[in-house]
PDB file of C-alpha atoms in Angstrom:
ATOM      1  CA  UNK A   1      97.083   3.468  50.652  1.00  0.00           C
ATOM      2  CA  UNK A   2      95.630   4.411  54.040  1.00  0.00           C
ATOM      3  CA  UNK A   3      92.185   5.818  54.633  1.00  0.00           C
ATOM      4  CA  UNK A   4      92.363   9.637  54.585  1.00  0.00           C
ATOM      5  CA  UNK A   5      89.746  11.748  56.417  1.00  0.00           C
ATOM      6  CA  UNK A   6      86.718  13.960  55.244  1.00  0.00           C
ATOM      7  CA  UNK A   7      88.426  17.173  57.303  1.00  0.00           C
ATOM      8  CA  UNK A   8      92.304  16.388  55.034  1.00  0.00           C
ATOM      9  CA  UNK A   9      90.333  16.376  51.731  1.00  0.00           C
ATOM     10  CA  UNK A  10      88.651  20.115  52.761  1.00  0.00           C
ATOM     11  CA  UNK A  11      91.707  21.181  54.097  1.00  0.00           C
ATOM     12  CA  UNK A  12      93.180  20.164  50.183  1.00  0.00           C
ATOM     13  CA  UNK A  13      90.250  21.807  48.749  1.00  0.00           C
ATOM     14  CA  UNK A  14      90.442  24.807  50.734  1.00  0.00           C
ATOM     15  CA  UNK A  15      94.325  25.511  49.800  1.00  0.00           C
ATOM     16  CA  UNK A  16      93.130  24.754  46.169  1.00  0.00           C
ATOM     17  CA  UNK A  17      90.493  27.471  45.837  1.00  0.00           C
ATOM     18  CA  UNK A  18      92.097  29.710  48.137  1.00  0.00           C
ATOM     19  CA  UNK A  19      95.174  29.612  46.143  1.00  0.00           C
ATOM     20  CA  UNK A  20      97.211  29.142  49.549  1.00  0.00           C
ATOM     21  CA  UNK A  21      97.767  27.545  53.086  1.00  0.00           C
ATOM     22  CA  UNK A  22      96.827  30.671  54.356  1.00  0.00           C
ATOM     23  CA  UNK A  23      94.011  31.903  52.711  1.00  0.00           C
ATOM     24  CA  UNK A  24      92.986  28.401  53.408  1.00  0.00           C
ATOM     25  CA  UNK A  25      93.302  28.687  56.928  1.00  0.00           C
ATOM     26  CA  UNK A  26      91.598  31.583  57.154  1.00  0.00           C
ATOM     27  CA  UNK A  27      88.940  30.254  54.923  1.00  0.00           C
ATOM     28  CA  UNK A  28      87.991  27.458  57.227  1.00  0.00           C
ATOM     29  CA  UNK A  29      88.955  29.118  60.386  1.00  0.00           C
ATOM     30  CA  UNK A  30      92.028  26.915  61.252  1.00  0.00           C
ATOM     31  CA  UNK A  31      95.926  27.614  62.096  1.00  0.00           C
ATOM     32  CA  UNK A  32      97.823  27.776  59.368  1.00  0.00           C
ATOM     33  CA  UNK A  33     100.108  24.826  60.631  1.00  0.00           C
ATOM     34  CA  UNK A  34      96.650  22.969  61.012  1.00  0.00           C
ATOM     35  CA  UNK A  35      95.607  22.987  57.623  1.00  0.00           C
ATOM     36  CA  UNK A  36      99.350  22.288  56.428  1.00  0.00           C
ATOM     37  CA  UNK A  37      99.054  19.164  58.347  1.00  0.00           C
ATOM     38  CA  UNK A  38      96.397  17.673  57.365  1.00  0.00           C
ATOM     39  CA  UNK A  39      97.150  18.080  53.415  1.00  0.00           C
ATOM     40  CA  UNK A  40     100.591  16.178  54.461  1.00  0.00           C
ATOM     41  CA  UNK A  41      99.067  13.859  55.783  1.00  0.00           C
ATOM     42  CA  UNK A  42      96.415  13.639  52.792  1.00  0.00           C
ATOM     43  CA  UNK A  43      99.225  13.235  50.365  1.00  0.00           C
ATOM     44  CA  UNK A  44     101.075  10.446  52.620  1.00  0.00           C
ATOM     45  CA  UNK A  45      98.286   8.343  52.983  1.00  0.00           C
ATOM     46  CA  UNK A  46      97.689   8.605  49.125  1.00  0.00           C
ATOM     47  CA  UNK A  47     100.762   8.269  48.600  1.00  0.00           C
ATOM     48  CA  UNK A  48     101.004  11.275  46.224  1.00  0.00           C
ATOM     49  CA  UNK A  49     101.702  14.431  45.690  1.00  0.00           C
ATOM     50  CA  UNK A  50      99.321  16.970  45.565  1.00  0.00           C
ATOM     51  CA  UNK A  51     100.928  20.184  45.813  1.00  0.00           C
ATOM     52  CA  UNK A  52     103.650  21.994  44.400  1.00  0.00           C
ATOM     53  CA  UNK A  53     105.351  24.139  47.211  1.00  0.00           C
ATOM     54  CA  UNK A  54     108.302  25.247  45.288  1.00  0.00           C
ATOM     55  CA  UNK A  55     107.053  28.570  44.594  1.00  0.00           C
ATOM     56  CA  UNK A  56     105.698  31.647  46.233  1.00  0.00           C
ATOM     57  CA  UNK A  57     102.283  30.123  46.487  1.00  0.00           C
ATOM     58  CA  UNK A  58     101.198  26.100  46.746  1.00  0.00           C
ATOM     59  CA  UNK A  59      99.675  25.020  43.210  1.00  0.00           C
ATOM     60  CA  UNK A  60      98.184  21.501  42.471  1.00  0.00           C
ATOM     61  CA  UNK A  61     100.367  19.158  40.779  1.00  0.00           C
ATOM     62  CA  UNK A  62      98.442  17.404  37.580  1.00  0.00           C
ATOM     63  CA  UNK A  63      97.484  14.417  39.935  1.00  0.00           C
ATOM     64  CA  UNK A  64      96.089  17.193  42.558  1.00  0.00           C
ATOM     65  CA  UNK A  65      94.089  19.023  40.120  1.00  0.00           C
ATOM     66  CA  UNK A  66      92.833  15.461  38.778  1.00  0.00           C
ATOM     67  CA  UNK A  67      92.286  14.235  42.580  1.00  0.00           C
ATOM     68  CA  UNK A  68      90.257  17.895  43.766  1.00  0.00           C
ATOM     69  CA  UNK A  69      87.939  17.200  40.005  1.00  0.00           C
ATOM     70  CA  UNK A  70      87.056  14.321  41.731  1.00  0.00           C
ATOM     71  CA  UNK A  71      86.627  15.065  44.957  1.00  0.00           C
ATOM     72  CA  UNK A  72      84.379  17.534  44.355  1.00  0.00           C
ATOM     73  CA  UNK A  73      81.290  15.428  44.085  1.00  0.00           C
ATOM     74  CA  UNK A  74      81.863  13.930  47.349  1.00  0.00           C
ATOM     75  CA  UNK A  75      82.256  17.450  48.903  1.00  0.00           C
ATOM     76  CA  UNK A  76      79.386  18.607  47.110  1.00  0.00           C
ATOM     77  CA  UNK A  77      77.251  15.827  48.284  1.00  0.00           C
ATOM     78  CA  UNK A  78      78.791  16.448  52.252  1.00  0.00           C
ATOM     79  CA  UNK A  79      77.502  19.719  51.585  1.00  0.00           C
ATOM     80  CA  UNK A  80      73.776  18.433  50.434  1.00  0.00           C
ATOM     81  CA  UNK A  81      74.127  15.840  53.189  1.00  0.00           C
ATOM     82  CA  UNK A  82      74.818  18.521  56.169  1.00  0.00           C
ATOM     83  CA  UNK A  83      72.330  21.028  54.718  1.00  0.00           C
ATOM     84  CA  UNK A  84      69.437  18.047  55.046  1.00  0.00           C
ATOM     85  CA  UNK A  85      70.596  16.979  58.395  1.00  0.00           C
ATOM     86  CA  UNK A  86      70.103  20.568  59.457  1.00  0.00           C
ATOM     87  CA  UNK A  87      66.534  20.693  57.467  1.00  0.00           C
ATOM     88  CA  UNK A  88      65.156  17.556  59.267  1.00  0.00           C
ATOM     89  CA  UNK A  89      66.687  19.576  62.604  1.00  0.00           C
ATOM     90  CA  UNK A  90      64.395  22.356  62.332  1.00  0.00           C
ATOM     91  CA  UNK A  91      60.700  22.421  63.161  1.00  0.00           C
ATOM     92  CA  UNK A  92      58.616  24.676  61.423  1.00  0.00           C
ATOM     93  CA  UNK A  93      59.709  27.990  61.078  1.00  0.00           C
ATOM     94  CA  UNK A  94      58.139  30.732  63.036  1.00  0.00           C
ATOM     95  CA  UNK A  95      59.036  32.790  59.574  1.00  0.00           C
ATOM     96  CA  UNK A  96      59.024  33.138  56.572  1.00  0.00           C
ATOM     97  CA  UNK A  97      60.590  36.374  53.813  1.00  0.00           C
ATOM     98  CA  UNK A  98      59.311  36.725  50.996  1.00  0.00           C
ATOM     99  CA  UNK A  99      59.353  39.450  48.293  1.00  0.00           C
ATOM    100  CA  UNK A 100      57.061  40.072  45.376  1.00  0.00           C
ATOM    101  CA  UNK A 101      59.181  42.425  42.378  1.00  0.00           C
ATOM    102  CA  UNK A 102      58.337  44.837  40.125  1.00  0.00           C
ATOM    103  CA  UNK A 103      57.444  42.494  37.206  1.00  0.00           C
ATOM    104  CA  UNK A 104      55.356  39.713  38.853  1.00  0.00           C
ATOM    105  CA  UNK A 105      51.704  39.838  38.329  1.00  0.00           C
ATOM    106  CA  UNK A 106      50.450  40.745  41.735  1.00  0.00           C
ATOM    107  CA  UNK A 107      46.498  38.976  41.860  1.00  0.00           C
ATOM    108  CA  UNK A 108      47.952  35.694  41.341  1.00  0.00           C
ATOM    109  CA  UNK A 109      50.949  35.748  43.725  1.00  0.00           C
ATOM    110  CA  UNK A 110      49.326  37.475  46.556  1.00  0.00           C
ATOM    111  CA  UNK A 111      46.269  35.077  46.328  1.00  0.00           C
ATOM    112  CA  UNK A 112      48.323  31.957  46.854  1.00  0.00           C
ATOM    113  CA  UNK A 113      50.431  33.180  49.124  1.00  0.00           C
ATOM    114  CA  UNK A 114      47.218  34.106  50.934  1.00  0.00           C
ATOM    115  CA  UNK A 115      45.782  30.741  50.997  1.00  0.00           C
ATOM    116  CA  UNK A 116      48.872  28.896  51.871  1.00  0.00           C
ATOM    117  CA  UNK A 117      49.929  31.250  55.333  1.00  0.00           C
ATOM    118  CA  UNK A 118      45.826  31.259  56.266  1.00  0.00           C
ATOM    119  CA  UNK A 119      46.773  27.390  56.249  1.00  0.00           C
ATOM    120  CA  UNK A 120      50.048  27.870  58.689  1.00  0.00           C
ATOM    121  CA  UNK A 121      49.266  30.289  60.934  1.00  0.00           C
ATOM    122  CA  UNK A 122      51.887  29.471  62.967  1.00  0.00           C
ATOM    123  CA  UNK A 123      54.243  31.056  60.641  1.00  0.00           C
ATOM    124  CA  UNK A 124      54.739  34.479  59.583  1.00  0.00           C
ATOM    125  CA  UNK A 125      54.338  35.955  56.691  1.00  0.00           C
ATOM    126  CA  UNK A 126      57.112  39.102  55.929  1.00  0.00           C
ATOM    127  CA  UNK A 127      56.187  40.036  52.760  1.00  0.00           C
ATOM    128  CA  UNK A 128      58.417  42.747  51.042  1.00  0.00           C
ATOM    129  CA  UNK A 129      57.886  44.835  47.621  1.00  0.00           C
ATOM    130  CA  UNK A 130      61.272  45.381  45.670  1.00  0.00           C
ATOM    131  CA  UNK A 131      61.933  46.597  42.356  1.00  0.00           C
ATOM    132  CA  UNK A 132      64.536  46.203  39.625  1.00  0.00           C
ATOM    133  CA  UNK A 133      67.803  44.654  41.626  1.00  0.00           C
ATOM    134  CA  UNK A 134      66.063  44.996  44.818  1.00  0.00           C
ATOM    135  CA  UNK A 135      64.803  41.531  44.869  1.00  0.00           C
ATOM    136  CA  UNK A 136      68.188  40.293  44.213  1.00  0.00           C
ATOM    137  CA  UNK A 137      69.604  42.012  46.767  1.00  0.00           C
ATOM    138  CA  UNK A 138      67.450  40.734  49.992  1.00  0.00           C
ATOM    139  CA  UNK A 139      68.166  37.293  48.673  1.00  0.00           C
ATOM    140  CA  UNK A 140      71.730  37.422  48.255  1.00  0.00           C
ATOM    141  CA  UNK A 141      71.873  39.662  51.414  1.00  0.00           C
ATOM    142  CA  UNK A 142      69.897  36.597  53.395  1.00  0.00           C
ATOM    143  CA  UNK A 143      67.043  39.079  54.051  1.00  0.00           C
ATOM    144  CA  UNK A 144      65.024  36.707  51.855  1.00  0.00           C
ATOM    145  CA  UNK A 145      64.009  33.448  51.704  1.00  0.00           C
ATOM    146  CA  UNK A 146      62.031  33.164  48.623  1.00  0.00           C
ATOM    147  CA  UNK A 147      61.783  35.687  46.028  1.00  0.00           C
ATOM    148  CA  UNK A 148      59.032  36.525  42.707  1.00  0.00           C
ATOM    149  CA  UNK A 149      61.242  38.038  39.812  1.00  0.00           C
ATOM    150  CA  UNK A 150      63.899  37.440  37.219  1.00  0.00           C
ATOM    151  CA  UNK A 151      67.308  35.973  38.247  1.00  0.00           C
ATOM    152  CA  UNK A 152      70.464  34.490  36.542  1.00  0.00           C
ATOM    153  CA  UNK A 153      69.904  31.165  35.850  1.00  0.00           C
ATOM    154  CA  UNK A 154      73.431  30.655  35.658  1.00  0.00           C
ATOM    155  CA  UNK A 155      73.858  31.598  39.483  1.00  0.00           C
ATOM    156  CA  UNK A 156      75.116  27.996  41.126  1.00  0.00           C
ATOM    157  CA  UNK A 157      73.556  29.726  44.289  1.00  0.00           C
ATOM    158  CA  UNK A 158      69.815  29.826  43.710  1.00  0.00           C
ATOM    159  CA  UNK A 159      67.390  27.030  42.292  1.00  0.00           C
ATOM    160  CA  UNK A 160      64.391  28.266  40.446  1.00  0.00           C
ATOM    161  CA  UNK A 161      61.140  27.574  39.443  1.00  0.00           C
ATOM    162  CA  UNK A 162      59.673  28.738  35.840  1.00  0.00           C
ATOM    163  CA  UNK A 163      56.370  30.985  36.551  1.00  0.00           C
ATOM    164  CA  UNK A 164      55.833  32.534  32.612  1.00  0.00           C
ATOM    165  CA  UNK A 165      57.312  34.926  30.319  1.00  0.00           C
ATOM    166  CA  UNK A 166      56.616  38.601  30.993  1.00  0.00           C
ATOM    167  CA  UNK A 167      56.805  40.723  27.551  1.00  0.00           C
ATOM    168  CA  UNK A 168      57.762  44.719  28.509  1.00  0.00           C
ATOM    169  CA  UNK A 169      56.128  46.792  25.694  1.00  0.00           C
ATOM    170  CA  UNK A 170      56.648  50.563  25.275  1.00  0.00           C
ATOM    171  CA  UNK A 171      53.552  52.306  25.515  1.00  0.00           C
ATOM    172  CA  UNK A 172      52.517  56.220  25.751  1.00  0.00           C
ATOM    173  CA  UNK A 173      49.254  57.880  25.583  1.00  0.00           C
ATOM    174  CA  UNK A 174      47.889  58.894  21.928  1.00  0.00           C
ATOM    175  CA  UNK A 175      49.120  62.203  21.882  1.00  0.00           C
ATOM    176  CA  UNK A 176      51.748  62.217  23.668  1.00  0.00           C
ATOM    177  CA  UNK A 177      54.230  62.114  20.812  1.00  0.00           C
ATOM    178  CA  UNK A 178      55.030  65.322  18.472  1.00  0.00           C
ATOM    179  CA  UNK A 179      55.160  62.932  15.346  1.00  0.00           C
ATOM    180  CA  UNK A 180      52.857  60.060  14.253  1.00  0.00           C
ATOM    181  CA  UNK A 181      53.161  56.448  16.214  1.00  0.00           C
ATOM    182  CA  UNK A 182      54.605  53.860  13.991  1.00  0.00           C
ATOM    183  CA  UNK A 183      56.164  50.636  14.082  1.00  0.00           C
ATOM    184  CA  UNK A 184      59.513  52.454  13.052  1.00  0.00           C
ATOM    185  CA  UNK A 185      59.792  55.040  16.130  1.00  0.00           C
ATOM    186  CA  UNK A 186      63.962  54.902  16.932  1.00  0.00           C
ATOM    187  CA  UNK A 187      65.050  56.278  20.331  1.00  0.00           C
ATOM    188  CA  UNK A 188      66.488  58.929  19.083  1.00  0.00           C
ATOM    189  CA  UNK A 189      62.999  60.389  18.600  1.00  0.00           C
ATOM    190  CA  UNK A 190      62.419  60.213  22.162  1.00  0.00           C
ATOM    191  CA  UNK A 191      65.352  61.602  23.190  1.00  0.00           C
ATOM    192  CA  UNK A 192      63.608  65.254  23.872  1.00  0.00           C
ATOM    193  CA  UNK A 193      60.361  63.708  25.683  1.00  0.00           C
ATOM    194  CA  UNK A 194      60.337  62.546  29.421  1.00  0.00           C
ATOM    195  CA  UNK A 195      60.729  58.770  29.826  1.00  0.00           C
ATOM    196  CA  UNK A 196      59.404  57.152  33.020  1.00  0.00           C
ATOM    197  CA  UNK A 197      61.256  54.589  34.780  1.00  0.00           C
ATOM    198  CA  UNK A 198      61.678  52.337  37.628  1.00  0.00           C
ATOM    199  CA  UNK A 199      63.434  53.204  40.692  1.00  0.00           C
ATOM    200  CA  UNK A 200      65.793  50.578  41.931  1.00  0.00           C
ATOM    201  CA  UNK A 201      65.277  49.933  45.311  1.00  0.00           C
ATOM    202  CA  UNK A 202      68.334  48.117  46.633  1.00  0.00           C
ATOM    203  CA  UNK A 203      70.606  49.853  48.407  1.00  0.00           C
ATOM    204  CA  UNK A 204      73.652  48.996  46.654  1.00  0.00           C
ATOM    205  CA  UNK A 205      71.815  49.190  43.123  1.00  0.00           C
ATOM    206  CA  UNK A 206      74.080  47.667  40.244  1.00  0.00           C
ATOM    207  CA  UNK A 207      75.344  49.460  37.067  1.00  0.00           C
ATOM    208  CA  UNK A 208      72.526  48.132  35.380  1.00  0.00           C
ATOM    209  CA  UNK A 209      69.775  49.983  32.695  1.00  0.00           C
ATOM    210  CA  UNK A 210      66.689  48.833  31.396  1.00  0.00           C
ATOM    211  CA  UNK A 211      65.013  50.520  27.974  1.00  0.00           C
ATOM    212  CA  UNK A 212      66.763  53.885  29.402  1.00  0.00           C
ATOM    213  CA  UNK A 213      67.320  56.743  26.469  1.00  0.00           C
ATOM    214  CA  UNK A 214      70.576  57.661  27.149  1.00  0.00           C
ATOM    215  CA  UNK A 215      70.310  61.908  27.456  1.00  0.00           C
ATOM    216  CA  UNK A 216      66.536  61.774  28.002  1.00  0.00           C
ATOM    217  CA  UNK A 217      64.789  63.691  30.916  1.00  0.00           C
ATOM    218  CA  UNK A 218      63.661  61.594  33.392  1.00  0.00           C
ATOM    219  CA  UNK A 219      60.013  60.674  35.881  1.00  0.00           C
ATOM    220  CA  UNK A 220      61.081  58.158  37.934  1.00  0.00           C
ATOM    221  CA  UNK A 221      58.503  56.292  39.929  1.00  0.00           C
ATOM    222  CA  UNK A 222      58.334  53.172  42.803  1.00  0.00           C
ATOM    223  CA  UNK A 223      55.998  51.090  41.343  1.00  0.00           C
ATOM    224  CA  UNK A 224      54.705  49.987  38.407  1.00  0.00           C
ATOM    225  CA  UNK A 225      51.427  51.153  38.934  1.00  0.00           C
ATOM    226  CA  UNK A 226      52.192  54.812  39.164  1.00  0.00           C
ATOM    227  CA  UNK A 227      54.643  54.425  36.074  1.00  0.00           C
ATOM    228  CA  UNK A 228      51.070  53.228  34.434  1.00  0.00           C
ATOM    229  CA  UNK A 229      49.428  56.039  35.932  1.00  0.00           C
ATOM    230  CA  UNK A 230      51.893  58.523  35.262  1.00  0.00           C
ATOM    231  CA  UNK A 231      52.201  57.302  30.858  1.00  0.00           C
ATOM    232  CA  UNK A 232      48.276  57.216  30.724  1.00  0.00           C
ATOM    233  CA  UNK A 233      48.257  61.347  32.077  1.00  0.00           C
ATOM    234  CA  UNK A 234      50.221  61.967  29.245  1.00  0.00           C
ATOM    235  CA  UNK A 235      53.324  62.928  31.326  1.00  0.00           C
ATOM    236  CA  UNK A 236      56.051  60.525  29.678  1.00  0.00           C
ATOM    237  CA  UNK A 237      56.308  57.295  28.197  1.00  0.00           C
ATOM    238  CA  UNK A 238      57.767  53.968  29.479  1.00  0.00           C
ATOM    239  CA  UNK A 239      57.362  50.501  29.015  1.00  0.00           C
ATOM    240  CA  UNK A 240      55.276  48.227  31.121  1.00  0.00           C
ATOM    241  CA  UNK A 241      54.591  44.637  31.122  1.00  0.00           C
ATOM    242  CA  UNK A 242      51.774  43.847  28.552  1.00  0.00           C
ATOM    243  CA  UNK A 243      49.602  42.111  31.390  1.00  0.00           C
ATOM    244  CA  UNK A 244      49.432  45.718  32.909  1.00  0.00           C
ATOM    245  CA  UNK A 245      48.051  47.241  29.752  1.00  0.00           C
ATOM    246  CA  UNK A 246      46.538  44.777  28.143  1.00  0.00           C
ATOM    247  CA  UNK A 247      42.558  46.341  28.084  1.00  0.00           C
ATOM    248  CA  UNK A 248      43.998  50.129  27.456  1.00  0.00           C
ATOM    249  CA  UNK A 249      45.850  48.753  24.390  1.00  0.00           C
ATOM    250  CA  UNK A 250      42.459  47.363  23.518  1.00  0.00           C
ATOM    251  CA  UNK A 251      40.366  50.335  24.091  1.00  0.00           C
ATOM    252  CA  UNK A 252      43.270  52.928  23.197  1.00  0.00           C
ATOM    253  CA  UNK A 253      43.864  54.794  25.936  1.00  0.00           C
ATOM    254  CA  UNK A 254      47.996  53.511  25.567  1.00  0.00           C
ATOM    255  CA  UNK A 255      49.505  53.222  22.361  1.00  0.00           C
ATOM    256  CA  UNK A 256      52.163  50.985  21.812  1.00  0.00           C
ATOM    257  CA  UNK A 257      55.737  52.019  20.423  1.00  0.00           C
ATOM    258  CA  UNK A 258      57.046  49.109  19.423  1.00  0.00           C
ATOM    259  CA  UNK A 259      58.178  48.289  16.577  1.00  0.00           C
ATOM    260  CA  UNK A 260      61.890  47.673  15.037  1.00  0.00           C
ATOM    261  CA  UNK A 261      63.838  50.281  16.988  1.00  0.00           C
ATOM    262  CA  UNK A 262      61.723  49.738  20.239  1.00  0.00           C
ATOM    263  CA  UNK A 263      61.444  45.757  20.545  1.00  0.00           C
ATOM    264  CA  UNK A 264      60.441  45.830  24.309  1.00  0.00           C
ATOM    265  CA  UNK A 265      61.695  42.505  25.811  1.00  0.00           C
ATOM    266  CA  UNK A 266      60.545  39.223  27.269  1.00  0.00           C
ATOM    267  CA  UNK A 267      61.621  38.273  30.988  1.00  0.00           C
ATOM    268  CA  UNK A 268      61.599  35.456  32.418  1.00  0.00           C
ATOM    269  CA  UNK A 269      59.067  35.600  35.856  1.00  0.00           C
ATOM    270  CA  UNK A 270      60.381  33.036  38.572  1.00  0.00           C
ATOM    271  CA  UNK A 271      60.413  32.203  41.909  1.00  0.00           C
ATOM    272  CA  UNK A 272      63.753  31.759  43.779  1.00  0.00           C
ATOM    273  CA  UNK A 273      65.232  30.649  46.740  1.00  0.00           C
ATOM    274  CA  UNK A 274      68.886  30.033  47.623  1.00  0.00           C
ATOM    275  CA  UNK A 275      70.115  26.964  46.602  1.00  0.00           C
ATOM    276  CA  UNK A 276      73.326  26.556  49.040  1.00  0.00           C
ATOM    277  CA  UNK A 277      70.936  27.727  52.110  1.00  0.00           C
ATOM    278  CA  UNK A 278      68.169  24.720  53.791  1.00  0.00           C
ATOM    279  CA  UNK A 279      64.848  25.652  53.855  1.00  0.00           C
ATOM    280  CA  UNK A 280      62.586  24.782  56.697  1.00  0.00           C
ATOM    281  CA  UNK A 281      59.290  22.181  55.921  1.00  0.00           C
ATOM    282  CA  UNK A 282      56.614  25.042  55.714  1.00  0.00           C
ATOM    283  CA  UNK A 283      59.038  26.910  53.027  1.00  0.00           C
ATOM    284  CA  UNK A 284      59.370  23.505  50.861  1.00  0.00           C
ATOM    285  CA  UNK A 285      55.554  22.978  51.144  1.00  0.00           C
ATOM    286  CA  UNK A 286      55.255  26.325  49.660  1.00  0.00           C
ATOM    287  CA  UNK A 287      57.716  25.480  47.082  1.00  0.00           C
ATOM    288  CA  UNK A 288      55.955  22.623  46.241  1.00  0.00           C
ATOM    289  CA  UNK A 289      52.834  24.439  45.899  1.00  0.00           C
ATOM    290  CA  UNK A 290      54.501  26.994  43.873  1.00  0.00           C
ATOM    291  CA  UNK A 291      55.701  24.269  41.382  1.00  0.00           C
ATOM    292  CA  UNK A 292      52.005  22.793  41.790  1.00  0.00           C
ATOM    293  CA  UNK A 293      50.230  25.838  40.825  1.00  0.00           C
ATOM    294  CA  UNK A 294      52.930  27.277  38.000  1.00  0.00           C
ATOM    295  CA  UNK A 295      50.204  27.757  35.553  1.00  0.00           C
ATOM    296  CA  UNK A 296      48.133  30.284  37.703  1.00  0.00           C
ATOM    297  CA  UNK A 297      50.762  33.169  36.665  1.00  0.00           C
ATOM    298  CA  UNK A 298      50.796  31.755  32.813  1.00  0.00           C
ATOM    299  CA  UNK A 299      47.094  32.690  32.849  1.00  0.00           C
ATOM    300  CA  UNK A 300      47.634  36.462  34.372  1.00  0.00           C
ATOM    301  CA  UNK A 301      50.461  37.119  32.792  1.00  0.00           C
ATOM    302  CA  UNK A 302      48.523  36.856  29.122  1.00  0.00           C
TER     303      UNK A 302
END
């Protein structure tokens, strides 16, 4: 068996995914008789083959699909290899995006990200307010490069790094309600009273609801801060993370409605960056210093 080439194994893997030699091609930005060359000549030096061309499209034969399972870690570590080379390439970056969202405790996250650029003044800070699937959005979109919010932890694109659970809790003003408060208020109840909620801000929102009464008038509001302001006049009801209304639970100036009908929820608050992108050294020493100092939002958020 002769040696075969880094470039003939991504040509294979290319037609593999792609489902073709010319999706492939186009893919990786190569001729169509380009890319079918080079998986020939993969298969002659190996001695096997790897594809099926007997039909409309090119399939792996069961010793290409058990080759590409194990070429993949060696792509995947090409891939980790060239996004290091270009990390140790670039000097420190002249910027940086981040974005706070709707559910992060602000005090904490503005205060080390305070510190931190005070210490690189070199670098600039572009610091962005997003709500709902907004946050999502700028990363996905590359308009960010670090993000405060919940995310899909089973997205292979992003790493994360725990911050602390964020409980949502339905709360209105006493009074508000035409019945008495009880742990066994059902949505139904509220159907007829105005329920204030978040607008997304991303531009292509997704088909996504949170704690929305289906049939229910409507407030909706950009911040979470005027959705508290907004519940506490009396003028709907809406649920807010606990850390928001913590003291006018205590002194009773917000009730809470949950109960068995009206759980709230529990999100996980992160911080997120793309994982298939390289990050520059000031944005991994703020990483760092985001893992170091984890426990500063477990404290706010209580």
């Amino acid at each position: 068996m002769s040696p075969f080439t880094l470039h003939d194994l991504q040509c294979f893997d290319a037609v593999v995914k792609a489902g073709g030699f010319q999706a492939a091609a186009q893919v990786m930005n190569r001729s169509h008789p380009a890319v079918f060359a080079a998986v020939a000549k993969l298969e002659r030096q190996l001695g096997v083959a790897l594809l099926d061309r007997g039909g409309y499209r090119a399939q792996p034969t069961a010793a290409g699909r058990s080759f590409h399972r194990r070429a993949q870690a060696l792509l995947r570590e090409l891939e980790s290899l060239h996004a290091h080379a270009t990390q140790l390439a670039m000097g420190a970056e002249s910027d940086l995006r981040v974005v706070i969202g709707d559910m992060c405790p602000v005090p904490q996250t503005l205060g080390l990200l305070s510190g931190f650029f005070a210490q690189h003044p070199s670098t600039r800070l572009h610091l962005h307010f997003e709500a709902v699937t907004g946050p999502w959005e700028r990363l996905f979109n590359d308009e960010a490069d670090l993000i405060f919010h919940r995310v899909d932890k089973h997205d292979a694109r992003i790493e994360w790094l725990d911050l602390c659970p964020v409980p949502f809790v339905p709360v209105a003003a006493p009074g508000f309600l035409p019945f008495r408060a009880s742990r066994a208020v059902r949505p139904k109840q509220l159907r007829e009273l105005t329920q204030c909620i978040m607008r997304d801000t991303a531009q292509n929102p997704e088909s996504r609801s949170y704690f929305v009464v289906e049939g229910a008038p409507q407030c909706t509001v950009a911040d979470q801060l005027m959705k508290k302001e907004v519940i506490l006049q009396g003028m709907a009801w809406g649920h807010l993370p606990r850390f928001l209304v913590e003291q006018e639970l205590r002194d009773g100036s917000l009730i809470s409605l949950a109960g068995r009908y009206l759980p709230g929820s529990v999100q996980e608050l992160v911080a997120a960056r793309r994982h298939d992108r390289p990050h520059g050294p000031v944005a991994n020493q703020l990483w760092q210093l985001i893992r170091d100092h984890a426990a500063q939002w477990r404290s706010g958020s209580t």
